[in-house]
JSON list of C-alpha atoms and ligand atoms in Angstrom, two decimals:
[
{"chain": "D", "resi": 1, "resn": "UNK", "atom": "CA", "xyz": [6.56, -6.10, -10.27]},
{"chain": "D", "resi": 2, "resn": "UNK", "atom": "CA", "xyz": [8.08, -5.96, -7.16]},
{"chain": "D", "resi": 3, "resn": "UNK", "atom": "CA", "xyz": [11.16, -3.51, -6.01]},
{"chain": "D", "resi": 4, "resn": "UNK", "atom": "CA", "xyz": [13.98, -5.09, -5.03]},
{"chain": "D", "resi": 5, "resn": "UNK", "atom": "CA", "xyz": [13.85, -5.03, -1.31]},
{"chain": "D", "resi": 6, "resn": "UNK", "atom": "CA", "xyz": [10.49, -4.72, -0.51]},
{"chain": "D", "resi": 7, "resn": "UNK", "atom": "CA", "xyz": [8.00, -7.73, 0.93]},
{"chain": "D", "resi": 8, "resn": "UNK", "atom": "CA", "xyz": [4.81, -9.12, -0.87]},
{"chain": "D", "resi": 9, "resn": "UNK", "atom": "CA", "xyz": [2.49, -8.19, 1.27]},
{"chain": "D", "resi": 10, "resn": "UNK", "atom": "CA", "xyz": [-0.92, -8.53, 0.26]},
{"chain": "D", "resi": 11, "resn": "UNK", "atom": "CA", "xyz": [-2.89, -7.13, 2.92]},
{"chain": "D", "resi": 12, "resn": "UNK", "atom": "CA", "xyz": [-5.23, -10.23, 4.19]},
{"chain": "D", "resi": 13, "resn": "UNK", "atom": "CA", "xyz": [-4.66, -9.81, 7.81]},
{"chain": "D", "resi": 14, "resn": "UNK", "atom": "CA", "xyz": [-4.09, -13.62, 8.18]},
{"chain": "D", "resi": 15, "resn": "UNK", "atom": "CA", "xyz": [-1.23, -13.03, 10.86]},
{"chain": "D", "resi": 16, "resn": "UNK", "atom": "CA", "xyz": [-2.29, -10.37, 13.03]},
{"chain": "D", "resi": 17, "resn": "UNK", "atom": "CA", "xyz": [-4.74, -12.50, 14.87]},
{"chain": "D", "resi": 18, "resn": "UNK", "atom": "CA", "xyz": [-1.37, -14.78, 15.71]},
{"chain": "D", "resi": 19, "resn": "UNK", "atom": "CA", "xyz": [0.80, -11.72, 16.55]},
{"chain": "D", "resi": 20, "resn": "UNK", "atom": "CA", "xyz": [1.14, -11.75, 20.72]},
{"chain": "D", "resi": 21, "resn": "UNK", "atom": "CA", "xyz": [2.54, -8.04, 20.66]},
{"chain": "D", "resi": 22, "resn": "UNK", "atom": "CA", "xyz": [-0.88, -7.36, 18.55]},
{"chain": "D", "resi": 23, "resn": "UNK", "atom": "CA", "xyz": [1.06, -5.62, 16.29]},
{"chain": "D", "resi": 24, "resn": "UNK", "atom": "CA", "xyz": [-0.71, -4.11, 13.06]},
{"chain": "D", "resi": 25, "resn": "UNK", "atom": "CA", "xyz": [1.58, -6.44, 10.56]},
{"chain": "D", "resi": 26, "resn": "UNK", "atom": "CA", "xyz": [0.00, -5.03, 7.05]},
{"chain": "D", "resi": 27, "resn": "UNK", "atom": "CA", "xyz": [0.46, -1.71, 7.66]},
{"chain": "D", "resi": 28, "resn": "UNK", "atom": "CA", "xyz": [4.23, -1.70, 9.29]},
{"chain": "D", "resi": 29, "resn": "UNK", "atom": "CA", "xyz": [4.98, -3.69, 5.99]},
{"chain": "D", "resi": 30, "resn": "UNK", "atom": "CA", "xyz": [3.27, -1.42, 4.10]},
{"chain": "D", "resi": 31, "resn": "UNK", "atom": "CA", "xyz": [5.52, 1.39, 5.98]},
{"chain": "D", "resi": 32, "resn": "UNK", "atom": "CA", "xyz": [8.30, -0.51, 5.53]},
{"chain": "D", "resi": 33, "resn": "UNK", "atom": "CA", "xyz": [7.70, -1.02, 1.72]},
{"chain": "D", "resi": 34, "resn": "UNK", "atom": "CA", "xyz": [7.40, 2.60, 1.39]},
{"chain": "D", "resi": 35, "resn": "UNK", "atom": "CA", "xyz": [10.31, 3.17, 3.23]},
{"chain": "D", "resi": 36, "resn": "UNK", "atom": "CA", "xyz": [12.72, 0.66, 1.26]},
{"chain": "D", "resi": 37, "resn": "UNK", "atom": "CA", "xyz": [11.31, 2.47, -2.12]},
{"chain": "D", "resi": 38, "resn": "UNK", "atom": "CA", "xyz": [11.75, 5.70, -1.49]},
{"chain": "D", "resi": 39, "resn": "UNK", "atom": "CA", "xyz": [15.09, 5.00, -0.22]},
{"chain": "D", "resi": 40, "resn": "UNK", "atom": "CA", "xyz": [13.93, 6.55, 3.20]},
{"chain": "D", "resi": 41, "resn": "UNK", "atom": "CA", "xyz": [11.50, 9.29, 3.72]},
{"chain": "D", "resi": 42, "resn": "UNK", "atom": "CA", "xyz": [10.02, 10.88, 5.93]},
{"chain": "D", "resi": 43, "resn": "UNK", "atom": "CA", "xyz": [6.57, 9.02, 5.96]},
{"chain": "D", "resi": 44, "resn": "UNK", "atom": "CA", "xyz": [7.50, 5.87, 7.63]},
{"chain": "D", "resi": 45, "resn": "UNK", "atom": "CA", "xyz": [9.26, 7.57, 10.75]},
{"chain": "D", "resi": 46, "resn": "UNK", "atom": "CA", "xyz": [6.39, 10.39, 10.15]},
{"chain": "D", "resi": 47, "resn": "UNK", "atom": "CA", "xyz": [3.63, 7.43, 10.98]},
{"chain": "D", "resi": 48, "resn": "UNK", "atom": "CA", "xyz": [5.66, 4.71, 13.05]},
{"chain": "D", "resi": 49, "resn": "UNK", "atom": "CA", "xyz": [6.04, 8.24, 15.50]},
{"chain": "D", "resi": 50, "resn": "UNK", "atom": "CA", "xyz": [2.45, 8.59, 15.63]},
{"chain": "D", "resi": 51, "resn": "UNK", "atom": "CA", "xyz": [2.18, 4.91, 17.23]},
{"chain": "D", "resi": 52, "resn": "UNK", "atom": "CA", "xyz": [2.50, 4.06, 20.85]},
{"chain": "D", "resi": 53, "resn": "UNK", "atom": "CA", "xyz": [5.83, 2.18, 21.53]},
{"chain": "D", "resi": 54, "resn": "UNK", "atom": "CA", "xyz": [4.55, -1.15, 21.76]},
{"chain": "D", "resi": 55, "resn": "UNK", "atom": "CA", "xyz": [3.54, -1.10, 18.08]},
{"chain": "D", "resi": 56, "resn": "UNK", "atom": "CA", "xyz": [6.37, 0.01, 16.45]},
{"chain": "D", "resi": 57, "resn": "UNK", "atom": "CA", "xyz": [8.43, -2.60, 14.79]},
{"chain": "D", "resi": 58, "resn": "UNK", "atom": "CA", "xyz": [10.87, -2.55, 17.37]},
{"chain": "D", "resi": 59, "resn": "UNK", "atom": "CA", "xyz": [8.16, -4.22, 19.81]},
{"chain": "D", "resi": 60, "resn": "UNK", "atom": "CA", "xyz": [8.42, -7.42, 18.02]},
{"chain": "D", "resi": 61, "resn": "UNK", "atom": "CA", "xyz": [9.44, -10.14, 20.00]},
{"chain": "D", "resi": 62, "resn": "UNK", "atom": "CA", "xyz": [10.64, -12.72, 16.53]},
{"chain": "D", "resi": 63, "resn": "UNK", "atom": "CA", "xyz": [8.29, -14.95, 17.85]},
{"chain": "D", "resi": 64, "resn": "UNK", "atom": "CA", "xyz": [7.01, -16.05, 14.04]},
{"chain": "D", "resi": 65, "resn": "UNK", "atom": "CA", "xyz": [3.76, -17.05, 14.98]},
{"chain": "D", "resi": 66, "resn": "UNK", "atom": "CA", "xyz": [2.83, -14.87, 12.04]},
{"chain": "D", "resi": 67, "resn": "UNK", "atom": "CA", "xyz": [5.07, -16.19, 9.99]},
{"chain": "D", "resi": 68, "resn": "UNK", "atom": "CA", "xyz": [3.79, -19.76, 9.92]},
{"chain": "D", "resi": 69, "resn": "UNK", "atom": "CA", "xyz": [0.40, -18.53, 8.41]},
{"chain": "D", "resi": 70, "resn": "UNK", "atom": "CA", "xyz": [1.70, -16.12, 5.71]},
{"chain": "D", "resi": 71, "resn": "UNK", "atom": "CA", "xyz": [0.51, -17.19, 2.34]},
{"chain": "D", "resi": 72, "resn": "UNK", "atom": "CA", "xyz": [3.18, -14.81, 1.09]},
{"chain": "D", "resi": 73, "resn": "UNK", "atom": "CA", "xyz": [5.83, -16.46, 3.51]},
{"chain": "D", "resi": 74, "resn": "UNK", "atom": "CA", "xyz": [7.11, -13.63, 4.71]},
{"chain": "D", "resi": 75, "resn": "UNK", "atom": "CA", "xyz": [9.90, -13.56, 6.89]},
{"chain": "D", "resi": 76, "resn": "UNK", "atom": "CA", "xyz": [7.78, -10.75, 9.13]},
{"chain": "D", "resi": 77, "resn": "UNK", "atom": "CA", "xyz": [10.20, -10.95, 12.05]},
{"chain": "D", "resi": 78, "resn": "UNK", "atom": "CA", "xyz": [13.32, -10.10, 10.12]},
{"chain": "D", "resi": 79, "resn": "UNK", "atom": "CA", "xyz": [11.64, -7.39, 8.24]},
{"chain": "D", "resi": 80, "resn": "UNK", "atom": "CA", "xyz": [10.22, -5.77, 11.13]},
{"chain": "D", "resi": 81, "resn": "UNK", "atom": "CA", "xyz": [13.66, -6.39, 12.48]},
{"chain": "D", "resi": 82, "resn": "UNK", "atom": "CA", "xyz": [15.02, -4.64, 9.64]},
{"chain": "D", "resi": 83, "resn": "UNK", "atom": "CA", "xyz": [12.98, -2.09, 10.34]},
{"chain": "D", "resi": 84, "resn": "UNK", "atom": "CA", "xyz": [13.53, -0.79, 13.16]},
{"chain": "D", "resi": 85, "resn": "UNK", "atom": "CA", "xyz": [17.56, -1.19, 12.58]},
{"chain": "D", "resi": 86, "resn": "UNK", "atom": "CA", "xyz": [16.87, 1.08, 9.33]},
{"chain": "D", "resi": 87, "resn": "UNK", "atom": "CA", "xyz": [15.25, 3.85, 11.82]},
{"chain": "D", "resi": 88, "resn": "UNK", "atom": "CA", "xyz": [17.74, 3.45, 14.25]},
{"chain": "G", "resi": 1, "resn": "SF4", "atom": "S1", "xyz": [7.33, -12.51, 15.07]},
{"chain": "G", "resi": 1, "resn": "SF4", "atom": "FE1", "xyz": [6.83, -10.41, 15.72]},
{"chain": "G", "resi": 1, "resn": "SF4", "atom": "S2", "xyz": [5.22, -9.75, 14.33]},
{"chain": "G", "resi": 1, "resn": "SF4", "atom": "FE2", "xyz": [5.32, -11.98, 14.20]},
{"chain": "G", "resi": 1, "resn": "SF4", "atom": "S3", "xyz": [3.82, -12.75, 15.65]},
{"chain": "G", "resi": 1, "resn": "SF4", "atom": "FE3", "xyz": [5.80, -12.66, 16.73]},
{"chain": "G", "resi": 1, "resn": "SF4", "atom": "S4", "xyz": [5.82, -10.62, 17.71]},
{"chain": "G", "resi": 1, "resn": "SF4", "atom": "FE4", "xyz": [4.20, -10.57, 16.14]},
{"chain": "G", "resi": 2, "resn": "SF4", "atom": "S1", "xyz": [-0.26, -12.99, 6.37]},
{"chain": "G", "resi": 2, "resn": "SF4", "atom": "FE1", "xyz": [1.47, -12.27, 5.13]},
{"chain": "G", "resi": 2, "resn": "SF4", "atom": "S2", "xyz": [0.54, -11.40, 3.28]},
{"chain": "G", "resi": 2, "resn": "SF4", "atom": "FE2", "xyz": [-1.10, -11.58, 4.82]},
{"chain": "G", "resi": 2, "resn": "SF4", "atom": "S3", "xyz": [-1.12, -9.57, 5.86]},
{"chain": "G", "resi": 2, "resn": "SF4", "atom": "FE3", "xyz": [0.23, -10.91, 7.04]},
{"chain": "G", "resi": 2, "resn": "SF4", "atom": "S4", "xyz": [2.28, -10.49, 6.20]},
{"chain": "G", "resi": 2, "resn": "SF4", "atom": "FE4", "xyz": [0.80, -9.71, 4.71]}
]
Protein backbone atom coordinates (compact mmCIF):
# COMPACT_ATOMS: atom_id res chain seq x y z
CA UNK A 1 0.00 0.00 0.00
CA UNK A 2 0.92 3.27 -0.70
CA UNK A 3 1.67 6.27 1.98
CA UNK A 4 -0.35 8.97 1.75
CA UNK A 5 1.65 11.48 -0.13
CA UNK A 6 3.96 9.66 -1.95
CA UNK A 7 3.84 8.89 -6.04
CA UNK A 8 3.56 5.35 -7.70
CA UNK A 9 6.46 5.20 -9.24
CA UNK A 10 7.43 2.06 -10.65
CA UNK A 11 10.74 2.52 -11.93
CA UNK A 12 10.40 1.75 -15.93
CA UNK A 13 12.25 4.69 -17.16
CA UNK A 14 9.50 5.35 -19.79
CA UNK A 15 9.84 9.28 -19.30
CA UNK A 16 13.34 10.04 -19.00
CA UNK A 17 14.02 9.59 -22.64
CA UNK A 18 11.16 12.58 -23.03
CA UNK A 19 12.63 14.72 -20.20
CA UNK A 20 14.56 17.88 -22.13
CA UNK A 21 16.43 18.84 -18.76
CA UNK A 22 17.55 14.93 -18.90
CA UNK A 23 16.63 14.72 -15.58
CA UNK A 24 16.93 11.19 -13.76
CA UNK A 25 12.88 11.07 -13.05
CA UNK A 26 12.87 7.48 -11.07
CA UNK A 27 15.27 8.24 -8.78
CA UNK A 28 14.22 12.06 -7.73
CA UNK A 29 10.76 10.29 -7.15
CA UNK A 30 12.24 7.75 -5.42
CA UNK A 31 14.04 10.67 -3.24
CA UNK A 32 11.09 12.33 -3.02
CA UNK A 33 9.08 9.23 -1.78
CA UNK A 34 11.60 8.79 0.83
CA UNK A 35 11.48 12.15 1.75
CA UNK A 36 7.50 12.48 2.12
CA UNK A 37 7.76 9.11 4.40
CA UNK A 38 10.11 9.86 6.62
CA UNK A 39 8.59 13.13 7.11
CA UNK A 40 12.00 14.71 5.95
CA UNK A 41 15.40 13.34 6.47
CA UNK A 42 18.38 13.84 5.78
CA UNK A 43 18.83 11.40 2.74
CA UNK A 44 17.01 13.23 0.11
CA UNK A 45 18.90 16.68 0.64
CA UNK A 46 22.01 14.21 1.55
CA UNK A 47 21.75 12.83 -2.34
CA UNK A 48 19.89 15.73 -4.32
CA UNK A 49 23.41 17.71 -2.83
CA UNK A 50 25.53 15.25 -4.40
CA UNK A 51 23.90 16.18 -7.96
CA UNK A 52 25.00 18.95 -10.22
CA UNK A 53 22.36 21.80 -10.27
CA UNK A 54 20.79 21.04 -13.39
CA UNK A 55 19.46 17.75 -12.02
CA UNK A 56 17.98 18.61 -9.02
CA UNK A 57 14.27 18.92 -9.06
CA UNK A 58 14.40 22.47 -9.11
CA UNK A 59 15.85 22.25 -12.85
CA UNK A 60 12.56 21.18 -14.12
CA UNK A 61 11.16 23.29 -16.55
CA UNK A 62 6.99 21.71 -16.08
CA UNK A 63 7.28 20.96 -19.48
CA UNK A 64 5.21 17.38 -19.01
CA UNK A 65 6.62 15.72 -21.78
CA UNK A 66 7.11 13.00 -19.22
CA UNK A 67 4.03 13.16 -18.04
CA UNK A 68 2.14 12.20 -21.19
CA UNK A 69 3.93 8.72 -21.22
CA UNK A 70 3.58 7.75 -17.50
CA UNK A 71 1.72 4.54 -17.18
CA UNK A 72 1.40 5.57 -13.54
CA UNK A 73 0.15 9.15 -14.63
CA UNK A 74 2.09 10.90 -12.58
CA UNK A 75 1.85 14.42 -12.25
CA UNK A 76 6.03 14.48 -12.39
CA UNK A 77 6.15 18.26 -12.80
CA UNK A 78 4.20 19.12 -9.70
CA UNK A 79 5.98 16.61 -7.66
CA UNK A 80 9.30 17.62 -8.63
CA UNK A 81 7.83 21.02 -8.06
CA UNK A 82 6.92 20.00 -4.73
CA UNK A 83 10.08 19.04 -4.25
CA UNK A 84 12.15 21.41 -4.45
CA UNK A 85 9.55 23.87 -2.48
CA UNK A 86 9.83 21.10 0.43
CA UNK A 87 13.85 21.70 0.38
CA UNK A 88 13.55 25.17 0.11
S1 LIG B 1 8.05 18.33 -16.82
FE1 LIG B 1 10.10 18.43 -15.89
S2 LIG B 1 10.66 16.30 -15.52
FE2 LIG B 1 8.98 16.29 -17.00
S3 LIG B 1 9.94 16.24 -19.01
FE3 LIG B 1 9.56 18.40 -18.51
S4 LIG B 1 11.47 19.11 -17.53
FE4 LIG B 1 11.52 16.85 -17.51
S1 LIG C 1 7.09 6.82 -16.56
FE1 LIG C 1 6.09 7.18 -14.58
S2 LIG C 1 6.23 5.23 -13.49
FE2 LIG C 1 7.71 5.13 -15.19
S3 LIG C 1 9.66 5.85 -14.28
FE3 LIG C 1 8.64 7.64 -15.16
S4 LIG C 1 7.48 8.51 -13.44
FE4 LIG C 1 8.01 6.41 -12.87
Amino acid sequence: MLHEGTVPCTACHYCVSHCPQELDIPTLLNLYNEHVYTGGGFIAPMALGALPADKRPEACIQCRSCEDVCPQQIKISEVLEDFAARLG
